[in-house]
PDB file of C-alpha atoms in Angstrom:
ATOM      1  CA  MET I   1     102.674-117.947 -32.867  1.00 63.00           C
ATOM      2  CA  ALA I   2     102.980-120.413 -30.111  1.00 64.00           C
ATOM      3  CA  ASP I   3      99.674-119.479 -28.595  1.00 72.00           C
ATOM      4  CA  THR I   4      97.924-119.940 -31.861  1.00 70.00           C
ATOM      5  CA  THR I   5      99.417-123.403 -32.283  1.00 73.00           C
ATOM      6  CA  ASN I   6      98.301-124.360 -28.964  1.00 77.00           C
ATOM      7  CA  LYS I   7      94.817-123.228 -29.564  1.00 73.00           C
ATOM      8  CA  LEU I   8      94.590-124.859 -32.894  1.00 70.00           C
ATOM      9  CA  SER I   9      95.977-128.241 -31.414  1.00 73.00           C
ATOM     10  CA  THR I  10      93.370-128.103 -28.542  1.00 76.00           C
ATOM     11  CA  GLN I  11      90.601-127.316 -30.957  1.00 73.00           C
ATOM     12  CA  LEU I  12      91.372-130.382 -32.904  1.00 70.00           C
ATOM     13  CA  ARG I  13      91.675-132.666 -29.976  1.00 74.00           C
ATOM     14  CA  LEU I  14      88.287-131.266 -29.008  1.00 69.00           C
ATOM     15  CA  LEU I  15      86.766-132.147 -32.310  1.00 68.00           C
ATOM     16  CA  ASN I  16      88.501-135.628 -32.172  1.00 71.00           C
ATOM     17  CA  GLU I  17      87.316-136.370 -28.808  1.00 71.00           C
ATOM     18  CA  LEU I  18      83.628-135.166 -29.397  1.00 68.00           C
ATOM     19  CA  SER I  19      83.382-137.050 -32.634  1.00 71.00           C
ATOM     20  CA  PHE I  20      84.004-140.265 -30.677  1.00 65.00           C
ATOM     21  CA  LYS I  21      81.519-139.341 -28.154  1.00 65.00           C
ATOM     22  CA  LEU I  22      78.929-138.247 -30.761  1.00 62.00           C
ATOM     23  CA  GLN I  23      79.283-141.761 -32.434  1.00 65.00           C
ATOM     24  CA  SER I  24      77.680-143.230 -29.292  1.00 63.00           C
ATOM     25  CA  LEU I  25      75.076-140.849 -29.000  1.00 56.00           C
ATOM     26  CA  VAL I  26      72.466-143.437 -29.849  1.00 57.00           C
ATOM     27  CA  VAL I  27      73.031-145.259 -26.684  1.00 56.00           C
ATOM     28  CA  ALA I  28      74.225-142.279 -24.342  1.00 58.00           C
ATOM     29  CA  ASP I  29      72.027-141.334 -21.522  1.00 61.00           C
ATOM     30  CA  ASN I  30      73.256-137.639 -21.046  1.00 73.00           C
ATOM     31  CA  VAL I  31      75.135-136.695 -24.111  1.00 75.00           C
ATOM     32  CA  TRP I  32      74.380-132.932 -23.605  1.00 83.00           C
ATOM     33  CA  GLU I  33      76.156-133.066 -20.400  1.00 85.00           C
ATOM     34  CA  ASP I  34      78.958-134.892 -21.755  1.00 81.00           C
ATOM     35  CA  ILE I  35      79.462-132.475 -24.611  1.00 83.00           C
ATOM     36  CA  VAL I  36      79.719-129.558 -22.227  1.00 87.00           C
ATOM     37  CA  THR I  37      82.067-131.444 -19.969  1.00 85.00           C
ATOM     38  CA  ILE I  38      84.344-132.302 -22.648  1.00 82.00           C
ATOM     39  CA  VAL I  39      84.300-128.688 -23.889  1.00 83.00           C
ATOM     40  CA  GLN I  40      84.699-127.030 -20.515  1.00 86.00           C
ATOM     41  CA  ASN I  41      87.665-129.529 -19.673  1.00 83.00           C
ATOM     42  CA  LYS I  42      89.495-128.329 -22.846  1.00 81.00           C
ATOM     43  CA  PHE I  43      88.780-124.564 -23.012  1.00 83.00           C
ATOM     44  CA  HIS I  44      87.324-123.511 -19.428  1.00 87.00           C
ATOM     45  CA  TYR I  45      85.010-121.060 -20.974  1.00 90.00           C
ATOM     46  CA  HIS I  46      83.210-118.647 -18.587  1.00 92.00           C
ATOM     47  CA  SER I  47      79.974-120.397 -19.682  1.00 94.00           C
ATOM     48  CA  PHE I  48      78.971-123.178 -22.296  1.00 94.00           C
ATOM     49  CA  THR I  49      75.346-123.947 -22.871  1.00 95.00           C
ATOM     50  CA  ILE I  50      73.398-126.146 -25.092  1.00 95.00           C
ATOM     51  CA  TRP I  51      69.680-124.904 -25.841  1.00 97.00           C
ATOM     52  CA  SER I  52      67.265-127.170 -27.636  1.00 95.00           C
ATOM     53  CA  VAL I  53      64.780-125.483 -29.983  1.00 97.00           C
ATOM     54  CA  ALA I  54      61.078-126.165 -30.259  1.00 96.00           C
ATOM     55  CA  GLN I  55      59.074-125.538 -33.513  1.00 94.00           C
ATOM     56  CA  ASP I  56      57.706-122.444 -32.053  1.00 95.00           C
ATOM     57  CA  GLY I  57      61.281-121.057 -31.627  1.00 95.00           C
ATOM     58  CA  THR I  58      61.462-121.242 -27.794  1.00 96.00           C
ATOM     59  CA  ALA I  59      64.900-122.149 -26.552  1.00 97.00           C
ATOM     60  CA  THR I  60      65.330-124.855 -23.700  1.00 97.00           C
ATOM     61  CA  LEU I  61      68.632-125.294 -21.575  1.00 96.00           C
ATOM     62  CA  ARG I  62      69.855-128.734 -21.904  1.00 94.00           C
ATOM     63  CA  ALA I  63      73.158-128.655 -20.430  1.00 94.00           C
ATOM     64  CA  GLN I  64      75.398-125.865 -18.905  1.00 95.00           C
ATOM     65  CA  SER I  65      78.668-125.140 -17.381  1.00 92.00           C
ATOM     66  CA  GLY I  66      80.136-122.025 -15.850  1.00 90.00           C
ATOM     67  CA  ALA I  67      78.816-118.672 -14.975  1.00 90.00           C
ATOM     68  CA  TYR I  68      74.941-119.540 -15.028  1.00 91.00           C
ATOM     69  CA  ASN I  69      75.185-122.790 -12.837  1.00 90.00           C
ATOM     70  CA  LYS I  70      73.862-120.795  -9.937  1.00 90.00           C
ATOM     71  CA  TYR I  71      71.025-119.232 -11.480  1.00 92.00           C
ATOM     72  CA  LEU I  72      69.879-121.553 -14.145  1.00 92.00           C
ATOM     73  CA  THR I  73      68.596-125.269 -14.347  1.00 94.00           C
ATOM     74  CA  VAL I  74      68.177-127.624 -17.062  1.00 94.00           C
ATOM     75  CA  GLY I  75      64.688-127.206 -18.465  1.00 95.00           C
ATOM     76  CA  PHE I  76      64.822-123.189 -18.208  1.00 95.00           C
ATOM     77  CA  SER I  77      63.053-121.720 -21.297  1.00 96.00           C
ATOM     78  CA  MET I  78      63.722-118.582 -23.232  1.00 94.00           C
ATOM     79  CA  SER I  79      60.995-117.060 -25.444  1.00 92.00           C
ATOM     80  CA  LYS I  80      61.258-116.915 -29.190  1.00 92.00           C
ATOM     81  CA  GLY I  81      63.569-114.261 -30.313  1.00 92.00           C
ATOM     82  CA  ASP I  82      65.177-113.637 -26.835  1.00 94.00           C
ATOM     83  CA  GLY I  83      68.768-112.491 -26.824  1.00 95.00           C
ATOM     84  CA  ILE I  84      71.593-113.596 -29.051  1.00 97.00           C
ATOM     85  CA  VAL I  85      70.442-117.246 -29.028  1.00 97.00           C
ATOM     86  CA  GLY I  86      67.174-115.909 -30.446  1.00 96.00           C
ATOM     87  CA  THR I  87      68.828-114.097 -33.168  1.00 97.00           C
ATOM     88  CA  VAL I  88      70.533-117.334 -34.212  1.00 98.00           C
ATOM     89  CA  ILE I  89      67.496-119.173 -34.275  1.00 97.00           C
ATOM     90  CA  GLN I  90      65.840-116.822 -36.345  1.00 96.00           C
ATOM     91  CA  ASN I  91      68.766-116.307 -38.811  1.00 97.00           C
ATOM     92  CA  LYS I  92      70.114-119.721 -38.658  1.00 97.00           C
ATOM     93  CA  ARG I  93      73.509-118.544 -38.618  1.00 97.00           C
ATOM     94  CA  PRO I  94      76.356-118.292 -36.177  1.00 98.00           C
ATOM     95  CA  TYR I  95      76.755-114.992 -34.155  1.00 98.00           C
ATOM     96  CA  ILE I  96      79.871-113.676 -32.606  1.00 98.00           C
ATOM     97  CA  CYS I  97      79.687-110.640 -30.316  1.00 97.00           C
ATOM     98  CA  ASN I  98      83.076-109.666 -29.065  1.00 97.00           C
ATOM     99  CA  ASP I  99      81.817-106.859 -26.785  1.00 97.00           C
ATOM    100  CA  VAL I 100      78.450-107.572 -25.131  1.00 96.00           C
ATOM    101  CA  THR I 101      78.176-104.097 -23.754  1.00 94.00           C
ATOM    102  CA  LYS I 102      77.755-102.811 -27.392  1.00 96.00           C
ATOM    103  CA  ASP I 103      75.314-105.188 -28.646  1.00 95.00           C
ATOM    104  CA  GLU I 104      71.617-104.883 -27.658  1.00 94.00           C
ATOM    105  CA  ARG I 105      70.830-108.383 -28.455  1.00 94.00           C
ATOM    106  CA  PHE I 106      72.873-109.743 -25.663  1.00 93.00           C
ATOM    107  CA  THR I 107      71.206-110.771 -22.261  1.00 89.00           C
ATOM    108  CA  SER I 108      72.517-111.915 -19.127  1.00 84.00           C
ATOM    109  CA  LEU I 109      68.949-112.978 -18.175  1.00 82.00           C
ATOM    110  CA  SER I 110      69.397-110.274 -15.330  1.00 80.00           C
ATOM    111  CA  PHE I 111      71.838-112.595 -13.616  1.00 87.00           C
ATOM    112  CA  PRO I 112      75.121-111.172 -12.183  1.00 86.00           C
ATOM    113  CA  VAL I 113      77.527-112.841 -14.672  1.00 88.00           C
ATOM    114  CA  GLU I 114      80.559-111.137 -16.021  1.00 93.00           C
ATOM    115  CA  THR I 115      80.235-112.035 -19.706  1.00 94.00           C
ATOM    116  CA  LYS I 116      82.219-109.789 -22.011  1.00 96.00           C
ATOM    117  CA  SER I 117      81.931-111.964 -25.228  1.00 96.00           C
ATOM    118  CA  GLN I 118      79.625-114.405 -26.626  1.00 97.00           C
ATOM    119  CA  MET I 119      79.532-116.730 -29.807  1.00 98.00           C
ATOM    120  CA  SER I 120      76.431-118.793 -30.523  1.00 98.00           C
ATOM    121  CA  LEU I 121      76.037-121.285 -33.071  1.00 98.00           C
ATOM    122  CA  PRO I 122      72.973-123.178 -34.671  1.00 98.00           C
ATOM    123  CA  VAL I 123      72.767-126.839 -35.406  1.00 96.00           C
ATOM    124  CA  ILE I 124      70.654-127.208 -38.161  1.00 97.00           C
ATOM    125  CA  ILE I 125      68.539-130.513 -39.233  1.00 95.00           C
ATOM    126  CA  ASP I 126      66.491-130.421 -42.342  1.00 94.00           C
ATOM    127  CA  GLY I 127      66.643-126.715 -42.532  1.00 95.00           C
ATOM    128  CA  ASN I 128      65.495-126.031 -39.143  1.00 96.00           C
ATOM    129  CA  VAL I 129      67.532-125.055 -35.867  1.00 97.00           C
ATOM    130  CA  ALA I 130      67.401-128.095 -33.657  1.00 96.00           C
ATOM    131  CA  CYS I 131      69.559-126.638 -31.006  1.00 96.00           C
ATOM    132  CA  VAL I 132      72.145-123.782 -30.312  1.00 97.00           C
ATOM    133  CA  LEU I 133      75.530-123.882 -28.742  1.00 96.00           C
ATOM    134  CA  THR I 134      76.548-120.562 -26.778  1.00 97.00           C
ATOM    135  CA  ILE I 135      80.011-119.885 -25.539  1.00 96.00           C
ATOM    136  CA  GLU I 136      80.642-116.932 -23.375  1.00 95.00           C
ATOM    137  CA  SER I 137      83.792-115.546 -22.294  1.00 95.00           C
ATOM    138  CA  ASN I 138      84.749-112.937 -19.562  1.00 95.00           C
ATOM    139  CA  GLN I 139      87.207-111.324 -21.754  1.00 96.00           C
ATOM    140  CA  ALA I 140      86.177-109.004 -24.542  1.00 96.00           C
ATOM    141  CA  ASN I 141      87.457-110.037 -28.150  1.00 97.00           C
ATOM    142  CA  SER I 142      87.614-113.718 -27.064  1.00 95.00           C
ATOM    143  CA  PHE I 143      86.299-115.282 -30.208  1.00 96.00           C
ATOM    144  CA  ASP I 144      87.838-115.500 -33.864  1.00 94.00           C
ATOM    145  CA  GLU I 145      87.210-117.091 -37.238  1.00 93.00           C
ATOM    146  CA  GLU I 146      89.071-120.367 -35.859  1.00 91.00           C
ATOM    147  CA  ASP I 147      86.655-120.588 -32.864  1.00 93.00           C
ATOM    148  CA  LYS I 148      83.857-120.303 -35.354  1.00 95.00           C
ATOM    149  CA  VAL I 149      85.084-123.016 -37.594  1.00 93.00           C
ATOM    150  CA  THR I 150      86.111-125.241 -34.835  1.00 90.00           C
ATOM    151  CA  PHE I 151      82.414-124.935 -33.257  1.00 92.00           C
ATOM    152  CA  GLU I 152      80.707-125.176 -36.799  1.00 95.00           C
ATOM    153  CA  ALA I 153      82.286-128.453 -37.404  1.00 91.00           C
ATOM    154  CA  LEU I 154      81.063-129.573 -33.834  1.00 89.00           C
ATOM    155  CA  CYS I 155      77.526-128.501 -34.667  1.00 92.00           C
ATOM    156  CA  GLY I 156      77.784-130.488 -38.019  1.00 91.00           C
ATOM    157  CA  GLN I 157      78.687-133.632 -36.229  1.00 86.00           C
ATOM    158  CA  LEU I 158      76.021-132.976 -33.496  1.00 86.00           C
ATOM    159  CA  ALA I 159      73.462-132.781 -36.330  1.00 88.00           C
ATOM    160  CA  VAL I 160      74.381-135.952 -37.835  1.00 85.00           C
ATOM    161  CA  ALA I 161      74.444-137.642 -34.400  1.00 80.00           C
ATOM    162  CA  LEU I 162      70.973-136.318 -33.630  1.00 81.00           C
ATOM    163  CA  ILE I 163      69.729-137.678 -36.906  1.00 82.00           C
ATOM    164  CA  ASN I 164      71.201-141.015 -36.358  1.00 78.00           C
ATOM    165  CA  THR I 165      69.547-141.102 -32.995  1.00 75.00           C
ATOM    166  CA  LYS I 166      66.085-140.280 -34.366  1.00 76.00           C
ATOM    167  CA  LEU I 167      66.480-142.823 -37.071  1.00 78.00           C
ATOM    168  CA  PHE I 168      67.528-145.343 -34.479  1.00 74.00           C
ATOM    169  CA  SER I 169      64.657-144.671 -32.300  1.00 72.00           C
ATOM    170  CA  GLU I 170      62.330-145.249 -35.323  1.00 77.00           C
ATOM    171  CA  ILE I 171      63.901-148.460 -36.110  1.00 79.00           C
ATOM    172  CA  ARG I 172      63.621-149.692 -32.521  1.00 78.00           C
ATOM    173  CA  SER I 173      59.864-148.598 -32.487  1.00 81.00           C
ATOM    174  CA  PHE I 174      59.400-150.139 -35.683  1.00 81.00           C
ATOM    175  CA  ASN I 175      60.784-153.485 -34.698  1.00 81.00           C
ATOM    176  CA  LYS I 176      58.746-153.581 -31.581  1.00 82.00           C
ATOM    177  CA  LYS I 177      55.545-153.242 -33.675  1.00 82.00           C
ATOM    178  CA  LEU I 178      56.651-155.959 -35.842  1.00 81.00           C
ATOM    179  CA  GLN I 179      57.327-158.118 -32.747  1.00 84.00           C
ATOM    180  CA  GLY I 180      53.900-157.382 -31.596  1.00 79.00           C
ATOM    181  CA  THR I 181      52.316-158.813 -34.780  1.00 63.00           C
TER     182      THR I 181
END
């Protein structure tokens, strides 16, 4: 019971901290790295990555922490449909795999990482997947419904922040055009 209470408390603190960070997204220089850092500081996951999604379904790594740091750099891309991330993009739904050895969708990208379970969640804007958050653990059965709900809330907040950033950019561009006339 104490472990569950501590986990829930940590999840609530995470959401609170990230909500403040996301409110300043319109002026943040590297919000992707900030989000990854905050999540890793709270939970110390084996791996945490954020993938942006292009219109063609290609996923591009925007920020990461953990197991893949030695192997991947920001800007690395995965083809449409690759791995669990590709499945999340296609289905527009969260995906929890608590034993990657039994899931043909899992890919370690051929890197020697010790992932045992993975949870990936979409950030949806206007019906399209804008990005995917992927959390990996080096222990099987690491993710449960509470983890999913916590990160779905984060995905919702991130979607609103990304929309606000786009609107802010459009307003700024429009104002520059007005000043030029």
